[in-house]
Each structure stands twice: as structure tokens, then as C-alpha cells.
Coordinates of C-alpha atoms and ligand atoms in Angstrom, one line a residue:
M122 CA -180.3 340.8 67.8
I123 CA -178.3 337.6 68.2
T124 CA -174.9 338.1 69.8
F125 CA -172.4 335.3 69.5
S126 CA -169.4 334.7 71.6
N127 CA -166.4 333.0 70.0
S128 CA -164.4 331.2 72.6
Y129 CA -163.3 328.4 70.3
A130 CA -162.1 330.7 67.6
Q131 CA -160.0 332.5 70.3
L132 CA -158.1 329.3 71.0
G133 CA -155.9 330.2 68.1
D134 CA -155.1 329.6 64.4
V135 CA -153.9 326.0 64.9
F136 CA -157.4 325.0 66.0
C137 CA -159.3 326.4 63.1
E138 CA -159.4 328.3 59.9
K139 CA -161.1 331.7 59.7
T140 CA -163.3 331.3 56.6
R141 CA -166.7 332.5 55.5
P142 CA -169.6 330.6 54.2
T143 CA -170.0 330.7 50.4
P144 CA -173.3 332.6 49.7
V145 CA -176.1 330.6 48.0
A146 CA -178.5 331.7 45.3
A147 CA -182.0 331.7 46.8
P148 CA -182.1 330.7 50.4
Q149 CA -185.5 329.7 51.8
L150 CA -186.2 328.7 55.3
I151 CA -188.0 325.4 55.3
M152 CA -187.6 324.2 58.9
W153 CA -187.4 326.4 62.0
N154 CA -187.2 325.1 65.5
S155 CA -189.1 327.8 67.4
A156 CA -188.9 326.0 70.8
L157 CA -185.1 325.8 70.5
A158 CA -184.9 329.3 69.2
E159 CA -186.7 330.5 72.3
Q160 CA -184.4 328.5 74.6
L161 CA -181.5 330.2 72.9
M162 CA -183.2 333.6 73.4
V163 CA -183.4 334.4 69.7
P164 CA -185.5 337.6 69.7
N165 CA -189.1 337.3 68.6
K166 CA -188.7 340.0 66.1
L167 CA -186.1 338.0 64.3
T168 CA -188.0 334.7 64.7
N169 CA -190.9 336.3 62.8
D170 CA -188.7 337.5 59.9
R171 CA -188.3 334.3 57.9
E172 CA -186.5 336.0 55.1
F173 CA -183.8 337.4 57.4
L174 CA -183.6 334.0 59.1
A175 CA -182.9 332.4 55.7
E176 CA -180.2 335.0 55.1
I177 CA -178.5 334.4 58.5
F178 CA -178.9 330.6 58.5
S179 CA -177.6 330.1 54.9
G180 CA -174.5 332.1 55.7
N181 CA -175.5 334.8 53.2
H182 CA -175.6 337.4 56.0
I183 CA -172.9 337.2 58.6
L184 CA -174.0 339.0 61.8
P185 CA -171.4 341.4 63.2
S186 CA -170.7 339.2 66.3
A187 CA -170.2 336.0 64.2
K188 CA -166.6 334.9 63.5
P189 CA -167.1 332.0 61.2
I190 CA -164.5 329.2 61.4
A191 CA -163.9 325.7 60.2
A192 CA -162.4 323.5 62.9
A193 CA -159.5 321.2 62.5
Y194 CA -159.8 317.6 63.5
A195 CA -158.5 314.2 62.5
G196 CA -160.0 310.8 63.2
H197 CA -160.0 307.0 62.9
Q198 CA -162.5 306.1 60.2
F199 CA -163.4 302.4 60.3
G200 CA -160.3 301.8 62.3
H201 CA -157.9 303.7 60.0
F202 CA -156.3 306.9 61.0
V203 CA -156.8 310.0 58.9
P204 CA -154.5 312.7 60.1
Q205 CA -156.6 315.5 58.7
L206 CA -160.3 315.7 58.3
G207 CA -161.8 319.0 59.7
D208 CA -164.9 320.9 58.8
G209 CA -165.0 320.5 55.1
R210 CA -168.5 321.8 54.7
A211 CA -169.3 323.4 57.9
H212 CA -168.9 326.8 59.5
L213 CA -169.1 327.5 63.2
L214 CA -170.7 331.0 63.4
G215 CA -170.1 331.3 67.2
E216 CA -171.6 330.4 70.5
L217 CA -174.9 331.4 72.1
S218 CA -176.0 331.2 75.7
D219 CA -179.3 329.8 76.6
K220 CA -181.7 330.8 79.4
Q221 CA -179.8 328.7 81.9
G222 CA -176.5 330.3 80.9
N223 CA -175.2 327.2 79.0
R224 CA -173.2 327.9 76.0
W225 CA -174.0 326.3 72.6
D226 CA -172.2 326.1 69.3
I227 CA -174.2 327.4 66.3
Q228 CA -172.8 325.7 63.2
L229 CA -173.9 325.8 59.6
K230 CA -173.5 322.5 57.7
G231 CA -173.5 322.6 53.9
S232 CA -172.3 326.2 53.9
G233 CA -169.5 325.9 51.4
R234 CA -165.9 324.8 50.9
T235 CA -163.1 325.3 53.4
S236 CA -159.4 324.4 53.4
F237 CA -160.5 321.0 54.9
S238 CA -162.8 320.2 52.0
R239 CA -160.4 318.0 50.0
G240 CA -162.4 316.9 46.9
G241 CA -165.8 317.7 48.4
D242 CA -168.2 320.5 47.2
G243 CA -168.8 321.8 50.7
R244 CA -172.5 321.3 50.3
C245 CA -175.2 319.2 51.8
A246 CA -178.2 317.7 50.0
I247 CA -181.7 318.3 51.4
G248 CA -182.3 314.7 52.3
P249 CA -179.5 314.4 54.9
A250 CA -180.4 317.8 56.3
I251 CA -184.0 316.8 56.9
R252 CA -182.8 313.4 58.3
E253 CA -180.5 315.2 60.8
Y254 CA -183.3 317.5 61.8
I255 CA -185.8 314.7 62.4
M256 CA -183.4 312.3 64.0
S257 CA -181.7 314.7 66.3
E258 CA -185.0 316.3 67.5
A259 CA -186.4 312.8 68.1
M260 CA -183.4 311.7 70.1
S261 CA -183.6 314.9 72.2
A262 CA -187.2 314.2 73.0
L263 CA -186.2 310.6 73.9
R264 CA -184.0 312.2 76.5
I265 CA -180.8 311.1 74.7
P266 CA -177.9 313.5 74.7
T267 CA -177.6 314.9 71.2
T268 CA -176.8 317.9 69.1
R269 CA -180.0 319.6 67.8
C270 CA -181.2 321.4 64.8
L271 CA -182.3 325.0 64.7
A272 CA -183.0 325.5 61.0
V273 CA -182.9 324.0 57.6
V274 CA -182.6 326.4 54.6
N275 CA -183.2 325.3 51.0
T276 CA -180.3 326.9 49.2
G277 CA -182.1 327.3 45.8
E278 CA -179.1 325.5 44.3
L279 CA -178.6 321.9 43.2
V280 CA -175.9 319.5 44.4
Q281 CA -174.5 316.6 42.4
R282 CA -174.6 313.3 44.3
E283 CA -175.5 310.0 42.6
T284 CA -178.3 312.1 41.2
I285 CA -178.9 315.9 41.2
L286 CA -180.6 317.0 44.3
P287 CA -181.8 320.2 46.0
G288 CA -179.1 321.7 48.3
A289 CA -179.7 322.6 51.9
I290 CA -177.9 324.1 54.9
V291 CA -178.7 322.8 58.3
T292 CA -178.0 324.7 61.5
R293 CA -176.7 322.5 64.2
V294 CA -176.7 323.4 67.9
A295 CA -174.1 321.5 69.9
A296 CA -172.7 321.7 73.4
S297 CA -169.4 321.9 71.4
H298 CA -167.9 320.3 68.3
I299 CA -164.8 319.0 70.1
R300 CA -164.4 315.4 69.0
V301 CA -162.0 312.6 70.0
G302 CA -160.6 313.4 66.5
T303 CA -159.8 316.9 67.6
F304 CA -157.4 315.6 70.2
E305 CA -156.0 313.1 67.7
F306 CA -155.3 316.0 65.2
F307 CA -152.8 317.6 67.7
A308 CA -151.5 314.4 69.2
A309 CA -150.6 313.1 65.7
R310 CA -148.6 316.3 65.2
R311 CA -147.0 315.9 68.6
D312 CA -148.4 319.3 69.5
Y313 CA -149.0 318.6 73.1
N314 CA -149.3 322.2 74.1
S315 CA -152.5 322.2 72.0
V316 CA -153.7 318.9 73.4
K317 CA -153.3 320.6 76.8
T318 CA -155.1 323.7 75.8
L319 CA -157.9 321.5 74.5
C320 CA -158.1 319.6 77.8
Q321 CA -158.4 322.8 79.7
Y322 CA -161.0 324.2 77.3
T323 CA -163.0 320.9 77.6
I324 CA -162.9 321.1 81.4
D325 CA -163.9 324.8 81.5
R326 CA -166.7 324.3 79.0
H327 CA -168.1 320.8 79.8
Y328 CA -166.8 319.6 83.1
P329 CA -166.2 322.6 85.3
E330 CA -166.6 320.4 88.4
L331 CA -163.1 319.0 87.5
K332 CA -161.4 322.3 87.5
Q333 CA -158.4 322.6 89.8
E334 CA -155.8 325.2 90.2
N335 CA -152.3 324.9 88.6
S336 CA -152.8 321.5 87.0
I337 CA -155.1 319.5 84.7
P338 CA -156.7 316.4 86.2
Y339 CA -156.1 314.2 83.1
I340 CA -157.3 310.9 84.7
R341 CA -160.4 312.4 86.0
L342 CA -161.1 314.0 82.6
I343 CA -160.6 310.6 81.0
N344 CA -163.0 309.0 83.5
K345 CA -165.6 311.7 82.9
V346 CA -165.5 311.4 79.1
I347 CA -165.7 307.6 79.4
D348 CA -168.7 307.9 81.8
Q349 CA -170.5 310.3 79.3
Q350 CA -169.8 307.9 76.4
I351 CA -171.2 305.0 78.3
K352 CA -174.3 306.9 79.3
L353 CA -174.7 307.9 75.6
I354 CA -174.2 304.5 74.0
V355 CA -176.4 302.7 76.6
A356 CA -179.1 305.3 75.8
W357 CA -178.8 304.5 72.1
M358 CA -179.1 300.8 73.0
R359 CA -182.2 301.5 75.0
V360 CA -184.1 302.8 72.0
G361 CA -182.5 300.8 69.2
F362 CA -180.4 303.6 67.7
I363 CA -177.6 302.6 65.4
H364 CA -175.3 305.4 64.6
G365 CA -173.7 303.8 61.6
V366 CA -170.3 305.7 61.7
M367 CA -169.0 305.6 65.2
N368 CA -165.6 306.9 64.0
T369 CA -163.5 309.0 66.4
D370 CA -164.2 312.1 64.4
N371 CA -167.9 311.5 65.1
T372 CA -167.4 311.0 68.8
A373 CA -168.1 314.2 70.7
I374 CA -166.2 314.8 73.9
S375 CA -169.3 316.3 75.4
G376 CA -171.1 313.0 75.2
E377 CA -173.6 314.1 72.7
T378 CA -174.8 312.1 69.7
I379 CA -173.2 313.9 66.7
D380 CA -173.2 313.5 62.9
Y381 CA -176.4 311.9 61.8
G382 CA -175.3 310.2 58.6
P383 CA -176.4 306.7 57.8
C384 CA -178.0 306.2 61.2
A385 CA -181.2 304.2 61.7
M386 CA -183.5 302.7 64.2
M387 CA -183.5 298.9 64.7
G388 CA -186.7 297.2 63.7
S389 CA -186.7 293.5 64.5
Y390 CA -184.4 292.8 67.4
D391 CA -181.0 291.4 66.3
P392 CA -177.7 292.4 67.9
N393 CA -176.0 292.1 64.6
T394 CA -178.2 294.6 62.8
V395 CA -176.3 296.8 60.3
Y396 CA -178.1 299.2 58.0
S397 CA -175.2 301.3 56.6
S398 CA -174.3 300.2 53.1
I399 CA -170.7 301.2 53.7
D400 CA -170.3 299.1 56.9
H401 CA -169.4 295.8 55.2
M402 CA -167.8 294.2 58.2
G403 CA -170.5 295.2 60.7
R404 CA -168.0 297.2 62.7
Y405 CA -170.8 299.5 63.8
A406 CA -173.6 296.9 64.2
Y407 CA -176.1 297.6 66.9
A408 CA -174.5 295.5 69.7
N409 CA -171.0 296.3 68.6
Q410 CA -171.5 299.9 69.5
L411 CA -170.8 298.9 73.1
K412 CA -167.4 297.5 72.1
I413 CA -166.5 300.4 69.7
L414 CA -167.1 302.8 72.6
Q415 CA -164.1 301.3 74.4
W416 CA -162.0 301.3 71.2
N417 CA -162.8 305.0 70.7
M418 CA -162.0 305.8 74.3
V419 CA -158.6 304.1 74.1
R420 CA -157.9 306.4 71.1
F421 CA -158.7 309.4 73.3
I422 CA -156.6 308.1 76.2
E423 CA -153.6 307.6 73.8
C424 CA -153.7 311.3 73.0
L425 CA -153.2 312.3 76.6
L426 CA -150.5 309.8 77.5
P427 CA -147.4 312.1 77.2
L428 CA -149.2 314.7 79.3
I429 CA -149.9 312.2 82.0
N430 CA -146.3 311.1 82.1
P431 CA -143.5 312.2 79.7
N432 CA -142.4 308.6 79.9
V433 CA -145.2 307.2 77.8
D434 CA -144.5 303.6 78.8
K435 CA -145.0 304.6 82.4
A436 CA -148.2 306.4 81.5
K437 CA -149.4 303.3 79.6
N438 CA -148.8 301.2 82.7
Q439 CA -150.7 303.7 84.8
L440 CA -153.7 303.6 82.5
T441 CA -153.8 299.9 81.8
P442 CA -156.1 299.0 84.8
L443 CA -158.5 301.8 83.9
I444 CA -158.7 300.6 80.3
A445 CA -159.2 297.0 81.5
E446 CA -162.1 298.0 83.6
I447 CA -164.0 299.8 80.8
P448 CA -165.9 296.7 79.6
E449 CA -167.2 296.0 83.2
R450 CA -168.3 299.7 83.5
I451 CA -170.2 299.4 80.2
E452 CA -171.8 296.0 81.0
Q453 CA -173.0 297.3 84.4
K454 CA -174.8 300.3 82.9
Y455 CA -176.1 298.3 80.0
I456 CA -177.7 295.7 82.2
E457 CA -179.1 298.3 84.6
M458 CA -180.7 299.9 81.6
L459 CA -182.3 296.6 80.4
A460 CA -183.5 295.9 83.9
K461 CA -185.4 299.2 83.9
K462 CA -186.9 298.5 80.5
L463 CA -188.2 295.3 82.1
G464 CA -189.5 297.1 85.3
L465 CA -186.9 295.8 87.7
S466 CA -186.0 298.4 90.3
S467 CA -182.8 296.6 91.3
L468 CA -180.7 293.7 90.0
E469 CA -180.7 290.3 91.5
P470 CA -178.1 287.6 90.7
N471 CA -180.3 285.7 88.3
D472 CA -181.6 288.7 86.5
K473 CA -179.0 288.7 83.8
I474 CA -180.0 285.2 82.7
L475 CA -183.7 286.3 82.6
I476 CA -182.8 289.4 80.6
D477 CA -180.7 287.4 78.1
S478 CA -183.5 284.8 77.7
I479 CA -186.0 287.5 76.9
L480 CA -183.7 289.2 74.4
N481 CA -183.0 285.8 72.9
Q482 CA -186.7 285.2 72.4
L483 CA -187.0 288.6 70.6
K484 CA -184.2 287.6 68.4
N485 CA -185.4 284.1 67.6
K486 CA -188.9 285.3 66.9
K487 CA -187.7 288.4 65.0
L488 CA -189.9 290.6 67.2
D489 CA -189.9 294.3 66.8
Y490 CA -187.7 295.8 69.6
T491 CA -189.9 298.9 70.3
V492 CA -193.3 297.3 70.0
T493 CA -192.3 294.4 72.2
F494 CA -191.1 296.6 75.1
D495 CA -194.1 298.8 74.6
Q496 CA -196.4 295.8 74.9
L497 CA -194.6 294.4 77.9
T498 CA -195.1 297.8 79.5
K499 CA -198.8 297.7 78.7
S500 CA -199.1 294.1 79.8
I501 CA -198.6 295.2 83.4
R502 CA -202.2 296.4 83.6
S503 CA -203.9 294.6 80.7
K504 CA -205.1 290.9 80.8
D505 CA -205.4 290.8 77.0
I506 CA -201.9 292.0 76.3
T507 CA -200.6 289.6 79.0
T508 CA -202.2 286.7 77.1
Q509 CA -200.8 288.0 73.9
M510 CA -197.3 288.5 75.2
H511 CA -197.4 285.1 76.8
N512 CA -198.2 283.6 73.5
Q513 CA -195.3 285.4 71.9
L514 CA -192.6 284.9 74.4
G515 CA -193.6 281.7 76.0
E516 CA -192.3 280.4 79.4
V517 CA -189.8 283.3 79.8
F518 CA -192.8 285.7 80.0
N519 CA -194.0 283.8 83.1
L520 CA -190.6 283.9 84.7
W521 CA -190.5 287.7 84.1
K522 CA -194.0 288.2 85.4
T523 CA -193.2 286.2 88.6
R524 CA -190.0 288.2 89.1
I525 CA -191.6 291.6 88.8
E526 CA -194.6 290.6 90.9
G527 CA -192.2 289.6 93.6
Q528 CA -190.9 293.1 93.9
D529 CA -192.0 295.3 96.8
M530 CA -193.6 297.7 94.3
H531 CA -197.1 298.6 93.2
S532 CA -197.9 297.6 89.6
D533 CA -198.5 301.3 88.8
E534 CA -194.9 302.0 89.9
V535 CA -193.6 299.1 87.8
Q536 CA -195.4 300.4 84.8
K537 CA -194.2 303.9 85.3
L538 CA -190.6 302.8 85.6
M539 CA -190.9 300.8 82.4
R540 CA -192.6 303.7 80.5
Q541 CA -189.8 306.0 81.4
H542 CA -187.4 303.7 79.5
N543 CA -189.7 302.3 76.8
P544 CA -190.9 304.8 74.1
V545 CA -194.3 304.3 72.4
V546 CA -192.9 305.8 69.2
I547 CA -189.5 306.2 67.6
P548 CA -188.4 307.7 64.3
R549 CA -189.0 304.6 62.3
N550 CA -186.9 304.3 59.2
H551 CA -189.8 304.1 56.7
H552 CA -191.5 307.2 58.1
V553 CA -188.3 309.2 58.1
E554 CA -187.8 308.1 54.5
K555 CA -191.3 309.3 53.5
A556 CA -190.8 312.7 55.1
I557 CA -187.4 313.1 53.3
Q558 CA -188.9 312.0 50.0
Q559 CA -191.6 314.5 50.2
C560 CA -189.1 317.3 50.8
E561 CA -186.8 316.1 48.1
Q562 CA -189.5 315.9 45.5
T563 CA -191.7 318.8 46.4
G564 CA -189.8 321.0 48.8
Q565 CA -192.7 320.6 51.2
T566 CA -192.1 319.7 54.9
T567 CA -195.6 318.9 56.0
L568 CA -194.9 315.2 56.6
A569 CA -191.7 316.1 58.5
E570 CA -193.6 318.6 60.7
R571 CA -196.4 316.2 61.4
F572 CA -194.0 313.4 62.3
L573 CA -191.9 315.7 64.5
Q574 CA -195.0 316.7 66.4
V575 CA -195.6 313.0 67.4
L576 CA -191.9 312.5 68.0
S577 CA -191.8 315.4 70.5
S578 CA -193.6 313.2 73.1
P579 CA -192.2 309.7 72.5
Y580 CA -193.4 308.3 75.8
I581 CA -197.0 309.4 75.4
E582 CA -199.6 308.2 73.0
Q583 CA -201.2 311.2 71.3
E584 CA -203.9 311.5 68.8
H585 CA -201.7 310.8 65.8
T586 CA -199.1 308.5 67.4
S587 CA -200.6 305.2 66.2
A588 CA -200.0 306.2 62.6
Y589 CA -196.2 306.0 63.3
Q590 CA -196.0 302.9 65.5
D591 CA -196.1 300.4 62.7
P592 CA -192.9 298.4 62.1
A593 CA -191.8 298.1 58.5
S594 CA -193.4 295.1 56.8
D595 CA -190.0 293.3 56.6
G596 CA -189.0 294.3 60.1
D597 CA -186.4 296.5 58.3
I598 CA -184.2 293.5 57.4
N599 CA -183.8 294.9 53.9
Y600 CA -183.4 298.5 54.9
H601 CA -180.1 300.2 53.9
T602 CA -178.8 303.7 54.6
Y603 CA -176.2 305.6 52.7
C604 CA -173.5 308.0 53.8
G605 CA -175.4 311.2 53.3
T606 CA -172.6 313.5 52.1
Ligands
AMP151 P1 -169.0 313.2 57.7 O1 -169.2 312.0 56.9 O2 -170.1 314.3 57.5 O3 -168.8 312.9 59.1 O4 -167.7 313.9 57.1 C1 -166.4 313.3 57.1 C2 -165.4 314.3 56.6 O5 -165.7 314.6 55.2 C3 -165.4 315.6 57.3 O6 -164.1 316.1 57.4 C4 -166.3 316.4 56.5 O7 -166.1 317.8 56.6 C5 -165.9 315.9 55.1 N1 -167.0 316.1 54.1 C6 -168.2 315.4 54.0 N2 -168.9 315.8 53.0 C7 -168.3 316.8 52.4 C8 -168.6 317.7 51.3 N3 -169.7 317.6 50.6 N4 -167.7 318.6 51.0 C9 -166.5 318.7 51.7 N5 -166.2 318.0 52.7 C10 -167.1 317.0 53.1
MG152 MG1 -168.4 313.6 60.8

């Protein structure tokens, strides 16, 4: 049987509300992640009992060790502070340990109203559930830190959105659900005891290497969280992922990608790409994600200031240099990532100009981001593709070629380096939409399953990969995503 632990629930009543999922009419398991289930040591006997799985992962059956809670959090949404958000349609069942002894949150999303629901129905439509499953599994296979999905259950009930849609509950597996917004919730209430508890819990759970006796190393924690965010957003940039709602309530302190709402993959390269229909100002545009990262980290730092020094002005002065250095830290990692995409094993002074020129060509010629880097990777050992890429990119291609050939590296090694950073396939928006549509209209998940099979090896061309490599006919310039609540 599954045995949950409940360390977050044990933090106390100010952190969460004890509340049970609202049972659904006719739960049916439509997606099950058996690889993840195995990693989480879900017993085989249970894995084979789809009816019981549907009962458990709809919240209809609460296992004895589960202590369902809705977590409290706040957050800055599009720059505006909302003092109370919280799990308005999610229940944390508890935590499971995997084979390596790592602890994972098992959370149902779409499982009914809680005291944080405000006007919402506590439910989730099937489309956003399938999107979260496909996108998070794709991101995981792309080696990008992310929450994952264990299951999707069709509830047998309908939800009212712009139209009436089938309802679903998605089971999310996360390193934890602590967000920058969780810290903000307590800081806004001047409950610094709870902020402190949360810092200690974060260190114990995510960053045990920071543990020290008798005190909490706040500055080291801040630096760690910043490092993890930089790694994460730079990894998004590497594959063209646009989160769409990088609000502080959607910023996980573990450094995982969380809350797949109006996210999308960039088609034609353009730093200003925005797909979310609610992001009118382009606050969360592709390239702006690197800047918002800093903005979100400053919100996190603000929560800890009174703990660093009760004289907040002094704390601010102490932190100013650290904050001032964030853009440099981001830029360094970002440029290193691009260098690797281009097969450069180390950076030389002129490389930044070269990299910028290549990206400018992509932008000016409206080239597909993934295809171009895939082709550049292939060009290392193909004359035909070399000619083709030269035609597309012009003189800058020759400059790049000269630069990589000047490295003390065999071409096989260069290609290997590039391939590690350039996927052959990504969860392209139009294919994700097709899989979602099938499920919405027929309840079938065959397209999603087939797509996921290809996405599970995004750096290797398999038998069916080519069917998913095609950019949208308009390069996705007319693509729009909607907040999937
Ligand atoms: P999200 O857009 O999923 O990140 O959610 C933002 C906030 O709105 C969170 O506090 C959610 O719990 C809440 N929320 C979103 N959708 C619903 C819903 N259908 N019912 C209740 N609360 C919701
Ligand atoms: Mg959210």
C-alpha cells in the first residue's frame, strides 16, 4: 500500500487548512505514469488496479496515511500583490519517498473547493489537465527541473468555463509546493516566526547542505534559491519555453517549473514572443523571463529582511550588492548556455558578438528556434546541411564555423556537446493542442500517449519523431494560450 508522510501538514494550522477533496461522480483513470509510479515505489498490485487508482487519485478514496491539506500562500500577480491566494482547487495528500530516498509531494489539482477558493469552483477542465501532463513530462525528459504528473482522472462531471467541458483531476508530483508566495503570505502578516519556520523547512527539505546548528544561514539560502532559479529559467530559454505566468505564487522555492497554465513553446525566434492572451504588456515575454526572475527573487529577499537584521534598513543595505549582482549572474549562465548550444566548449571575448549575430539572423529571418539549432547540430557532419545553413544564415554561419573549427575538439565532440543542449523535438503547440482536443472531444488519450512516447527521448530521433518536428505553418505568430482555470 502507499504510505504517505505529512511533514508539511505538521508545520501547523497557519500553513494550511485540513480539508478533504470533494468526491466526484464517476472517476475514470485516463492517464497513468507507470515509470513515475515505479520510481515512487507504488506497489504493482495497486498499479494494475485502475479502478482503485481512479478512486485514490480523484480523492474519492482517502488512504489512511493521507492527511489532505490546502496550503496557504500569497503572491504578486502581474506585479500586484494579492495577500491571500492558496490552494483553491488542490489538495496535498501527503509526501512519498522515492527509491533514492527523496521526498515528493503528491497533490491533487481540481479536487474541489477549499477555504482558499474565493469564487472558483475548485475544479479543473480536462484540457489544462492533459496540457500539464504533456508539458511537464516533456520538460522532465528535456532535463529541465519540473513538477511531474502521475495521473489524470476524468471525473465524469462537467465544469463550466467559457463552454461546458469534461472535468478532470491531475495528480502533481513536486519536490515541494513551497512558493515565493508562501513566504510572502507570512511576511505580509508580519508573522516572522512562520517565515523562519519555512526557511528551516526549506533548508531541511531542499538544501540540507546549508544546514547549520543554532542559526539559519539566510544569505546562503537566498543565494541558493537564486542559483536554482537562474538554472531553471536559463534551461527554459534553452528550449524556448515560455511559462506565461511567472507570478511569485508560481515560483517554486525548489527551483522546479510549476503551474503549467498558459505556457507554450516558442516557434519562430523572437525575444518578444508572448502567447498568453492575458499578458497584454508582454511582462512574461520569452526574453523578459530573465528579468522577471530577478524581480521575483527580490520579492523573496524582502520577506527575509527582518530576519537578517531587525533593522530593516540595515538589512537592505547588506543585501543591495547581492541584488545588484543578480543580472550579471543571470547573463553569465545565459551566455554559457547559448555557447553550448553552438558547440563552444568555453567562451572567448568575441563570442558574445557572434552569438548575438546568430540570434539576430534567426529573428530577422523568422527562423524556427528548435529547427535551426537542430540543423546547426547536424551541419557539423553534413555537407548538405552546411550548404543549406549557409544559405539561411549567410556570413555569420561562416564566422561560427571558423570559430568552432578553431577549437581543440574533434567534430564528434562538438556535435555531442551541441546535441546535449539542442533537442530534436519539443512539445510543439499545435501537437499539444491536437492531443488536448482529442481528449476533450472523445475522452481518448491515444494522441497524447503517442506524443509522450516521442517526447520521452527529445534528444534522439526515433521512428515517429519526424511527425512531431514540423513548425506551425505561421511559425506560431498567431498562437494564443488562455489561462486554463
Ligand atoms: P493558477 O492560475 O492555477 O496558478 O491559480 C491562481 C489562484 O487561483 C490559486 O490560488 C488557485 O488556487 C486559484 N484557482 C484557480 N482556479 C481555481 C478554481 N477553478 N477554483 C478555485 N480556485 C481556483
Ligand atoms: Mg498558480
